[in-house]
Coordinates of C-alpha atoms and ligand atoms in Angstrom, one line a residue:
M1 CA 120.5 152.1 96.0
P2 CA 121.3 152.3 99.7
D3 CA 118.7 150.6 101.7
E4 CA 116.9 153.0 104.0
T5 CA 114.6 150.3 105.3
T6 CA 117.2 147.9 106.6
T7 CA 117.0 147.3 110.3
T8 CA 119.4 149.6 112.1
T9 CA 122.1 147.8 114.0
N10 CA 122.5 148.8 117.7
A11 CA 126.2 148.3 118.3
P12 CA 128.3 150.7 116.3
P13 CA 131.4 149.3 114.7
P14 CA 134.7 149.7 116.6
V15 CA 136.8 152.9 115.9
R16 CA 139.8 151.9 113.9
D17 CA 143.0 153.9 113.8
W18 CA 144.0 154.9 110.3
P19 CA 147.7 156.1 110.4
A20 CA 149.4 158.1 107.7
L21 CA 151.1 155.6 105.5
D22 CA 153.8 156.2 103.0
L23 CA 153.0 153.6 100.5
H24 CA 155.1 152.6 97.5
G25 CA 154.0 152.5 93.9
V26 CA 150.3 152.0 93.4
D27 CA 149.9 149.6 96.4
F28 CA 146.4 149.8 97.8
D29 CA 146.2 151.1 101.3
P30 CA 146.0 147.9 103.5
V31 CA 144.1 149.8 106.2
L32 CA 141.5 150.8 103.8
A33 CA 141.3 147.3 102.4
G34 CA 140.7 146.0 105.9
L35 CA 138.0 148.5 106.5
M36 CA 136.2 147.6 103.3
E37 CA 136.3 144.0 104.4
E38 CA 134.9 144.9 107.8
G39 CA 131.7 146.4 106.4
P40 CA 130.1 149.0 104.2
V41 CA 130.1 151.6 107.0
T42 CA 132.9 151.7 109.6
R43 CA 134.5 154.1 112.0
V44 CA 137.9 155.7 111.8
R45 CA 140.3 157.9 113.7
L46 CA 142.9 159.7 111.6
P47 CA 146.2 161.3 112.8
N48 CA 144.9 164.8 113.3
G49 CA 141.8 166.5 114.6
S50 CA 139.7 164.9 117.3
G51 CA 137.3 162.1 117.8
W52 CA 136.2 159.7 115.1
A53 CA 134.3 159.7 111.9
W54 CA 132.2 157.3 109.8
L55 CA 133.7 155.9 106.6
V56 CA 131.5 154.8 103.7
T57 CA 133.2 152.6 101.1
R58 CA 130.6 151.0 98.9
Y59 CA 130.0 152.5 95.4
D60 CA 126.3 153.1 95.8
D61 CA 126.6 154.5 99.3
V62 CA 129.5 156.8 98.3
R63 CA 127.3 158.2 95.5
M64 CA 124.4 158.6 97.8
V65 CA 126.4 160.5 100.5
T66 CA 128.1 162.8 98.1
N67 CA 124.9 163.7 96.3
D68 CA 122.6 164.1 99.3
P69 CA 121.9 167.5 100.7
R70 CA 121.6 166.0 104.2
F71 CA 125.4 165.9 104.3
S72 CA 127.0 169.3 104.5
R73 CA 130.5 170.5 103.6
K74 CA 129.9 173.9 105.1
L75 CA 129.7 172.6 108.6
V76 CA 133.1 170.8 108.3
A77 CA 135.0 174.0 108.7
E78 CA 133.4 174.5 112.1
H79 CA 134.4 171.1 113.5
D80 CA 137.8 169.7 114.5
V81 CA 137.0 166.6 112.5
T82 CA 139.5 163.7 112.7
R83 CA 141.5 164.0 109.5
L84 CA 144.8 163.1 107.7
A85 CA 146.1 166.6 107.2
P86 CA 147.1 168.8 110.2
H87 CA 145.5 171.7 108.4
F88 CA 142.4 172.2 106.2
V89 CA 143.3 172.6 102.5
P90 CA 140.4 174.9 101.4
V91 CA 140.1 178.4 102.7
D92 CA 136.9 179.1 104.7
G93 CA 134.1 180.0 102.3
A94 CA 135.8 178.4 99.3
V95 CA 134.0 175.8 97.1
G96 CA 135.4 172.8 99.1
F97 CA 133.6 174.2 102.2
E98 CA 130.3 175.3 100.7
D99 CA 126.9 173.7 100.0
P100 CA 124.5 174.4 97.3
P101 CA 123.2 177.0 96.4
E102 CA 126.2 179.0 97.5
H103 CA 128.5 176.3 96.1
T104 CA 126.7 176.5 92.8
R105 CA 127.1 180.2 92.6
L106 CA 130.9 180.0 93.2
R107 CA 131.3 177.2 90.6
R108 CA 129.2 179.2 88.1
A109 CA 131.7 182.1 88.3
V110 CA 134.5 179.9 86.7
A111 CA 132.4 177.5 84.7
P112 CA 133.2 178.9 81.3
A113 CA 136.9 178.0 81.8
F114 CA 136.0 174.3 82.4
T115 CA 133.4 173.6 79.6
T116 CA 134.4 171.6 76.6
R117 CA 135.0 174.9 74.8
G118 CA 137.0 176.4 77.6
V119 CA 139.2 173.4 78.0
E120 CA 139.6 172.9 74.2
R121 CA 140.8 176.6 74.0
L122 CA 143.9 175.4 75.9
R123 CA 144.5 172.3 73.8
D124 CA 146.8 173.8 71.1
R125 CA 148.8 175.8 73.7
A126 CA 149.1 172.7 75.9
R127 CA 150.3 170.6 73.1
E128 CA 152.9 173.2 72.2
M129 CA 154.2 173.4 75.7
L130 CA 154.4 169.6 75.9
D131 CA 156.2 169.4 72.6
E132 CA 158.8 171.9 73.8
L133 CA 159.4 169.9 77.0
V134 CA 159.6 166.6 75.1
A135 CA 162.0 168.1 72.5
G136 CA 164.2 169.2 75.5
V137 CA 164.2 165.7 77.0
L138 CA 165.0 164.1 73.6
R139 CA 167.7 166.6 72.9
D140 CA 169.5 166.0 76.2
G141 CA 169.2 162.2 75.8
P142 CA 168.8 159.5 78.4
P143 CA 168.6 159.0 81.2
A144 CA 166.1 161.5 82.5
D145 CA 163.9 162.1 85.5
L146 CA 160.5 162.3 83.7
T147 CA 158.8 163.8 86.8
E148 CA 161.2 166.7 86.8
R149 CA 161.3 167.1 83.0
L150 CA 157.6 166.4 82.0
L151 CA 155.1 165.3 84.6
A152 CA 155.7 168.2 86.9
P153 CA 156.3 171.2 84.6
F154 CA 153.6 170.3 82.1
P155 CA 150.5 170.3 84.4
L156 CA 152.0 173.3 86.2
A157 CA 152.3 175.3 83.0
V158 CA 148.8 174.3 81.8
V159 CA 147.1 175.3 85.1
C160 CA 149.1 178.6 85.2
E161 CA 147.8 179.2 81.6
L162 CA 144.3 178.3 82.7
M163 CA 144.5 180.7 85.6
G164 CA 146.3 183.6 83.9
V165 CA 149.4 183.2 86.2
P166 CA 152.5 184.6 84.4
A167 CA 155.2 181.9 83.5
A168 CA 157.7 183.6 85.8
D169 CA 155.5 182.8 88.9
R170 CA 155.3 179.1 88.2
P171 CA 158.1 178.1 90.6
R172 CA 156.5 179.7 93.6
M173 CA 153.1 178.3 92.7
H174 CA 154.7 174.9 92.7
E175 CA 156.4 175.4 96.0
W176 CA 153.3 176.7 97.7
T177 CA 151.2 173.8 96.3
N178 CA 153.7 171.2 97.6
L179 CA 153.6 172.8 101.1
I180 CA 149.8 173.0 101.2
L181 CA 149.4 169.4 100.0
S182 CA 151.9 168.0 102.6
C183 CA 151.1 166.7 106.0
A184 CA 154.7 166.3 106.9
Q185 CA 155.7 170.0 107.2
G186 CA 153.3 170.8 110.0
A187 CA 150.2 172.9 110.1
E188 CA 152.0 176.2 110.5
R189 CA 154.2 175.9 107.4
S190 CA 151.3 174.7 105.3
Q191 CA 149.1 177.6 106.6
R192 CA 151.9 180.1 105.8
A193 CA 152.1 178.8 102.2
K194 CA 148.3 179.0 102.0
D195 CA 148.3 182.6 103.2
E196 CA 151.1 183.5 100.8
M197 CA 149.2 182.0 97.9
C198 CA 146.0 183.8 98.9
G199 CA 147.9 187.1 99.1
Y200 CA 149.3 186.5 95.6
F201 CA 145.9 185.8 94.1
A202 CA 144.3 188.8 95.9
D203 CA 146.9 191.1 94.3
L204 CA 146.5 189.5 90.9
L205 CA 142.7 189.8 91.1
R206 CA 143.0 193.5 91.9
E207 CA 145.5 194.1 89.1
R208 CA 143.1 192.3 86.7
R209 CA 140.0 194.2 87.8
G210 CA 138.1 195.3 84.7
S211 CA 140.4 193.5 82.3
G212 CA 138.0 190.7 81.6
G213 CA 139.4 187.6 79.8
E214 CA 138.7 184.0 79.5
D215 CA 141.2 182.7 82.1
V216 CA 140.1 181.9 85.6
I217 CA 141.5 185.1 87.2
G218 CA 139.8 187.2 84.4
L219 CA 136.5 185.4 85.1
L220 CA 136.8 185.8 88.8
A221 CA 137.7 189.5 88.5
S222 CA 134.6 190.1 86.4
A223 CA 132.4 188.1 88.8
V224 CA 133.8 190.2 91.7
A225 CA 133.1 193.4 89.8
A226 CA 129.5 192.2 89.0
G227 CA 129.0 191.5 92.7
E228 CA 128.4 187.7 92.0
V229 CA 131.2 186.6 94.3
T230 CA 133.2 188.3 97.0
E231 CA 136.9 188.9 96.7
S232 CA 137.8 186.4 99.5
E233 CA 135.5 183.8 97.9
S234 CA 137.3 184.2 94.6
V235 CA 140.8 184.0 96.3
G236 CA 139.7 180.8 97.9
L237 CA 138.4 179.4 94.6
A238 CA 141.6 180.4 92.8
L239 CA 143.7 178.7 95.4
L240 CA 141.8 175.4 95.1
I241 CA 142.0 175.4 91.3
Q242 CA 145.7 176.2 91.3
I243 CA 146.6 173.5 93.7
G244 CA 144.1 171.0 92.2
G245 CA 145.8 171.5 88.8
E246 CA 149.0 169.9 90.0
A247 CA 147.2 166.7 90.9
V248 CA 147.8 165.7 87.3
S249 CA 151.5 165.4 87.9
N250 CA 151.0 162.8 90.5
N251 CA 148.2 161.0 88.7
T252 CA 150.1 160.7 85.5
G253 CA 153.3 159.8 87.5
N254 CA 151.3 156.8 88.8
M255 CA 150.1 156.0 85.2
L256 CA 153.7 156.0 84.0
F257 CA 154.8 153.9 86.8
I258 CA 152.2 151.3 86.0
L259 CA 153.0 151.3 82.3
L260 CA 156.8 150.9 83.0
T261 CA 156.3 148.1 85.4
R262 CA 153.8 146.2 83.3
P263 CA 155.2 146.3 79.8
E264 CA 152.3 144.3 78.4
L265 CA 150.0 147.2 79.2
R266 CA 152.4 149.7 77.6
D267 CA 152.7 147.5 74.5
R268 CA 149.0 147.4 74.0
L269 CA 148.8 151.2 74.1
G270 CA 151.5 151.3 71.4
A271 CA 149.8 148.7 69.2
E272 CA 146.2 149.8 69.7
P273 CA 146.1 153.6 69.9
E274 CA 142.3 153.5 69.7
L275 CA 142.3 151.8 73.1
R276 CA 143.9 154.8 74.8
P277 CA 140.8 156.7 75.9
R278 CA 139.4 153.6 77.6
A279 CA 142.8 152.7 79.0
M280 CA 143.1 156.1 80.5
E281 CA 139.7 155.8 82.3
E282 CA 140.8 152.4 83.6
L283 CA 144.0 153.8 85.0
L284 CA 142.1 156.7 86.6
R285 CA 139.8 154.1 88.3
Y286 CA 142.7 151.9 89.4
I287 CA 145.2 154.5 90.7
P288 CA 145.0 155.2 94.4
H289 CA 145.2 158.9 93.9
R290 CA 145.3 160.1 97.5
S291 CA 146.4 159.0 100.9
A292 CA 143.5 158.0 103.2
V293 CA 140.5 160.4 102.7
G294 CA 140.0 164.1 101.9
L295 CA 137.3 166.3 103.4
S296 CA 134.4 164.8 105.3
R297 CA 130.8 165.8 105.4
I298 CA 128.6 166.5 108.4
A299 CA 125.1 164.9 108.7
L300 CA 122.5 167.5 109.1
E301 CA 119.9 165.0 110.3
D302 CA 119.9 161.3 111.3
V303 CA 120.4 159.2 108.2
T304 CA 120.6 155.4 107.9
I305 CA 123.2 154.0 105.5
A306 CA 123.4 150.2 104.9
G307 CA 121.7 149.6 108.2
T308 CA 123.9 151.9 110.2
R309 CA 122.3 155.0 111.9
I310 CA 124.4 158.1 111.4
R311 CA 123.3 160.9 113.8
A312 CA 122.9 164.5 113.0
G313 CA 126.2 166.3 113.6
E314 CA 128.4 163.3 113.0
A315 CA 131.2 163.4 110.4
V316 CA 131.1 161.1 107.4
Y317 CA 134.0 160.3 105.0
V318 CA 133.5 158.6 101.7
S319 CA 136.4 156.8 99.9
Y320 CA 136.3 157.2 96.1
L321 CA 139.3 154.8 96.0
A322 CA 137.3 152.1 97.7
A323 CA 134.2 152.8 95.6
N324 CA 136.4 152.3 92.5
R325 CA 137.2 148.8 93.7
D326 CA 133.6 147.8 94.6
P327 CA 133.2 144.3 93.1
D328 CA 129.5 144.8 92.6
V329 CA 130.2 147.4 90.0
F330 CA 133.7 146.5 88.7
A331 CA 134.2 142.9 88.0
D332 CA 137.7 141.7 89.1
P333 CA 138.4 145.2 90.5
E334 CA 142.1 144.5 91.4
R335 CA 142.9 143.9 87.7
V336 CA 143.9 146.7 85.3
D337 CA 141.6 145.8 82.4
F338 CA 141.9 148.1 79.4
D339 CA 138.8 146.4 77.9
R340 CA 136.6 147.4 80.9
S341 CA 133.4 148.9 79.6
P342 CA 131.4 150.5 80.9
N343 CA 133.7 152.1 83.5
P344 CA 131.6 154.4 85.7
H345 CA 134.5 155.2 88.1
V346 CA 134.4 158.0 90.6
A347 CA 138.1 159.0 90.5
F348 CA 136.9 162.6 90.0
G349 CA 134.4 162.4 92.8
Y350 CA 130.6 162.6 92.5
G351 CA 127.8 165.1 93.3
P352 CA 128.1 168.8 93.5
H353 CA 131.8 168.7 94.5
F354 CA 132.7 166.6 91.4
C355 CA 136.2 167.7 90.3
V356 CA 136.0 171.0 88.5
G357 CA 139.2 170.2 86.5
A358 CA 138.1 166.7 85.4
M359 CA 138.0 167.6 81.7
L360 CA 141.3 169.4 81.8
A361 CA 142.9 166.5 83.7
R362 CA 141.7 164.2 80.9
L363 CA 143.1 166.4 78.2
E364 CA 146.5 166.7 79.9
S365 CA 146.7 162.9 80.7
E366 CA 145.7 162.1 77.0
L367 CA 148.5 164.4 75.7
L368 CA 151.1 163.0 78.1
L369 CA 150.2 159.4 77.5
D370 CA 150.4 160.0 73.7
A371 CA 153.8 161.6 74.1
L372 CA 155.2 159.0 76.4
V373 CA 154.0 156.1 74.2
D374 CA 154.7 157.6 70.8
R375 CA 157.8 159.7 71.3
F376 CA 159.6 157.2 73.7
P377 CA 158.8 153.8 72.2
E378 CA 161.8 152.2 74.0
L379 CA 161.1 153.8 77.4
R380 CA 162.0 151.8 80.5
L381 CA 162.8 152.5 84.1
A382 CA 166.5 153.3 84.7
V383 CA 166.4 151.8 88.2
P384 CA 164.6 148.8 89.7
A385 CA 160.9 149.5 90.3
T386 CA 161.5 149.1 94.1
E387 CA 163.9 152.0 94.0
V388 CA 161.5 154.5 92.4
R389 CA 160.9 157.0 95.2
F390 CA 157.4 158.0 96.1
R391 CA 156.3 161.1 97.8
R392 CA 156.3 160.9 101.6
G393 CA 153.9 162.7 104.0
A394 CA 151.8 163.7 100.9
L395 CA 148.1 164.0 100.7
I396 CA 148.2 163.2 97.0
R397 CA 150.2 160.1 96.1
G398 CA 152.7 159.9 93.3
P399 CA 156.4 159.3 92.4
E400 CA 158.9 161.9 93.5
S401 CA 160.9 161.1 90.4
V402 CA 160.7 158.6 87.6
P403 CA 164.2 157.8 86.4
A404 CA 163.9 156.5 82.9
T405 CA 166.0 155.6 79.9
W406 CA 165.4 154.8 76.2
S407 CA 167.6 154.1 73.2
Ligands
HEM501 C1 143.8 163.3 87.6 C2 143.7 164.4 88.2 C3 142.6 164.8 89.2 C4 142.0 163.9 90.1 C5 142.1 162.4 90.2 C6 141.0 164.8 90.8 C7 140.1 164.3 91.8 C8 139.3 165.1 92.5 C9 138.3 164.7 93.5 C10 138.2 163.2 93.9 C11 137.7 165.8 94.0 C12 136.8 165.9 95.2 C13 135.4 165.5 95.2 C14 134.8 165.8 96.6 O1 135.2 166.7 97.3 O2 134.0 165.0 97.0 C15 138.2 166.9 93.3 C16 137.8 168.2 93.6 C17 138.4 169.3 93.0 N1 139.3 169.3 92.0 FE1 140.2 167.7 91.1 N2 141.2 166.1 90.4 C18 142.2 166.1 89.4 C19 142.6 167.2 88.7 C20 142.2 168.5 89.0 C21 142.6 169.6 88.2 C22 143.4 169.6 86.9 C23 142.0 170.8 88.7 C24 142.1 172.2 88.4 C25 142.5 172.7 87.2 C26 141.2 170.3 89.9 C27 140.5 171.1 90.7 C28 139.6 170.6 91.7 C29 138.8 171.5 92.5 C30 138.8 173.1 92.5 C31 138.0 170.7 93.4 C32 137.0 171.1 94.4 C33 135.6 171.1 93.8 C34 134.5 171.4 94.7 O3 134.6 171.2 96.0 O4 133.5 171.9 94.2 N3 141.4 168.9 90.0 N4 139.2 166.5 92.4

């Protein structure tokens, strides 16, 4: 537990610049590593926004901040907090920018789509879509870019199915998502993509009014009709779920890169299929899913964390990536250890903003890992690992393409 009684230090730590880095592979961000070394609570300045913010990196402190109502998300939208992205990803009033009880109300509107039953409802359809994609890759033969052929289209198809977005609209969803999740295109281009996607969902919600249905748009349309959420709240929520859905492409791209560059890990998954669920959790823990940090929180009152006094009104970031490497919780944290148990990682976040799509992400990753290991037993990179291109200027890290071959 964070120690509230520790003596508060007087001199605040120096403000460190945290530039946008285009890192290769699953290299851990050296700036973050340095900050973790410096202390449990440091101060950072990111490329956009103004001023500085606190950064909390230890596992217990991260869980405390993310689960403590003294830190608000709602207030972030009102501050020009120093940040990585030139723009804010969530729309005002969407779940990312709400606090309980409003936040709980919004999440409740779509909860049935994300329960075990809701996610399992998609399993057969998801498997079918993946089988089709895999069959196409096998039919065309090696080499193939597995990002283009599997890791991008599969999560996109699943999230569109979850949402109730027609298959014909998948390409534009993909394009808008990429633009919104980029910090390289400038705030204006990202904002335009966000507005266009919002317009799309507003139309779809109107079309679906009164139609019911178990997909996200159906649930949101019913919630709007019942007066439980407003139209603009449901548009903001739809946008976040849609773009969140594609996170799986990047995450499984990183998983694949690890398996193809460390054949001993891949061989174990082939030889010991029962190990796969645990291996997947370990890969989730280990993968540096994002660049720098996401959305901050604003302290509503003075709070002391690990001896450092944070004043009301100041912005605080947590790093889930850093928490997942906390040696007090994960022995030998730099090692990918498929036997790690327990593995209480926070790759999907913690507290009320815990990833709404965690169960769906696990389902998709499980299906993809099974397909990659079982259907492509001889899979290997078609280029040297150093030549695999990783996304640049992206908020979420992952390979742009994974050129692979097999016999
Ligand atoms: C491996 C894939 C994924 C990872 C690693 C991941 C990780 C995360 C993390 C760390 C958070 C933020 C917690 C915070 O704000 O403190 C989050 C939030 C969120 N994720 Fe995911 N996610 C993944 C997949 C998905 C999928 C598949 C969806 C949708 C289908 C999704 C939708 C969302 C949404 C809507 C939020 C905002 C929740 C809120 O603020 O209440 N994510 N995710």
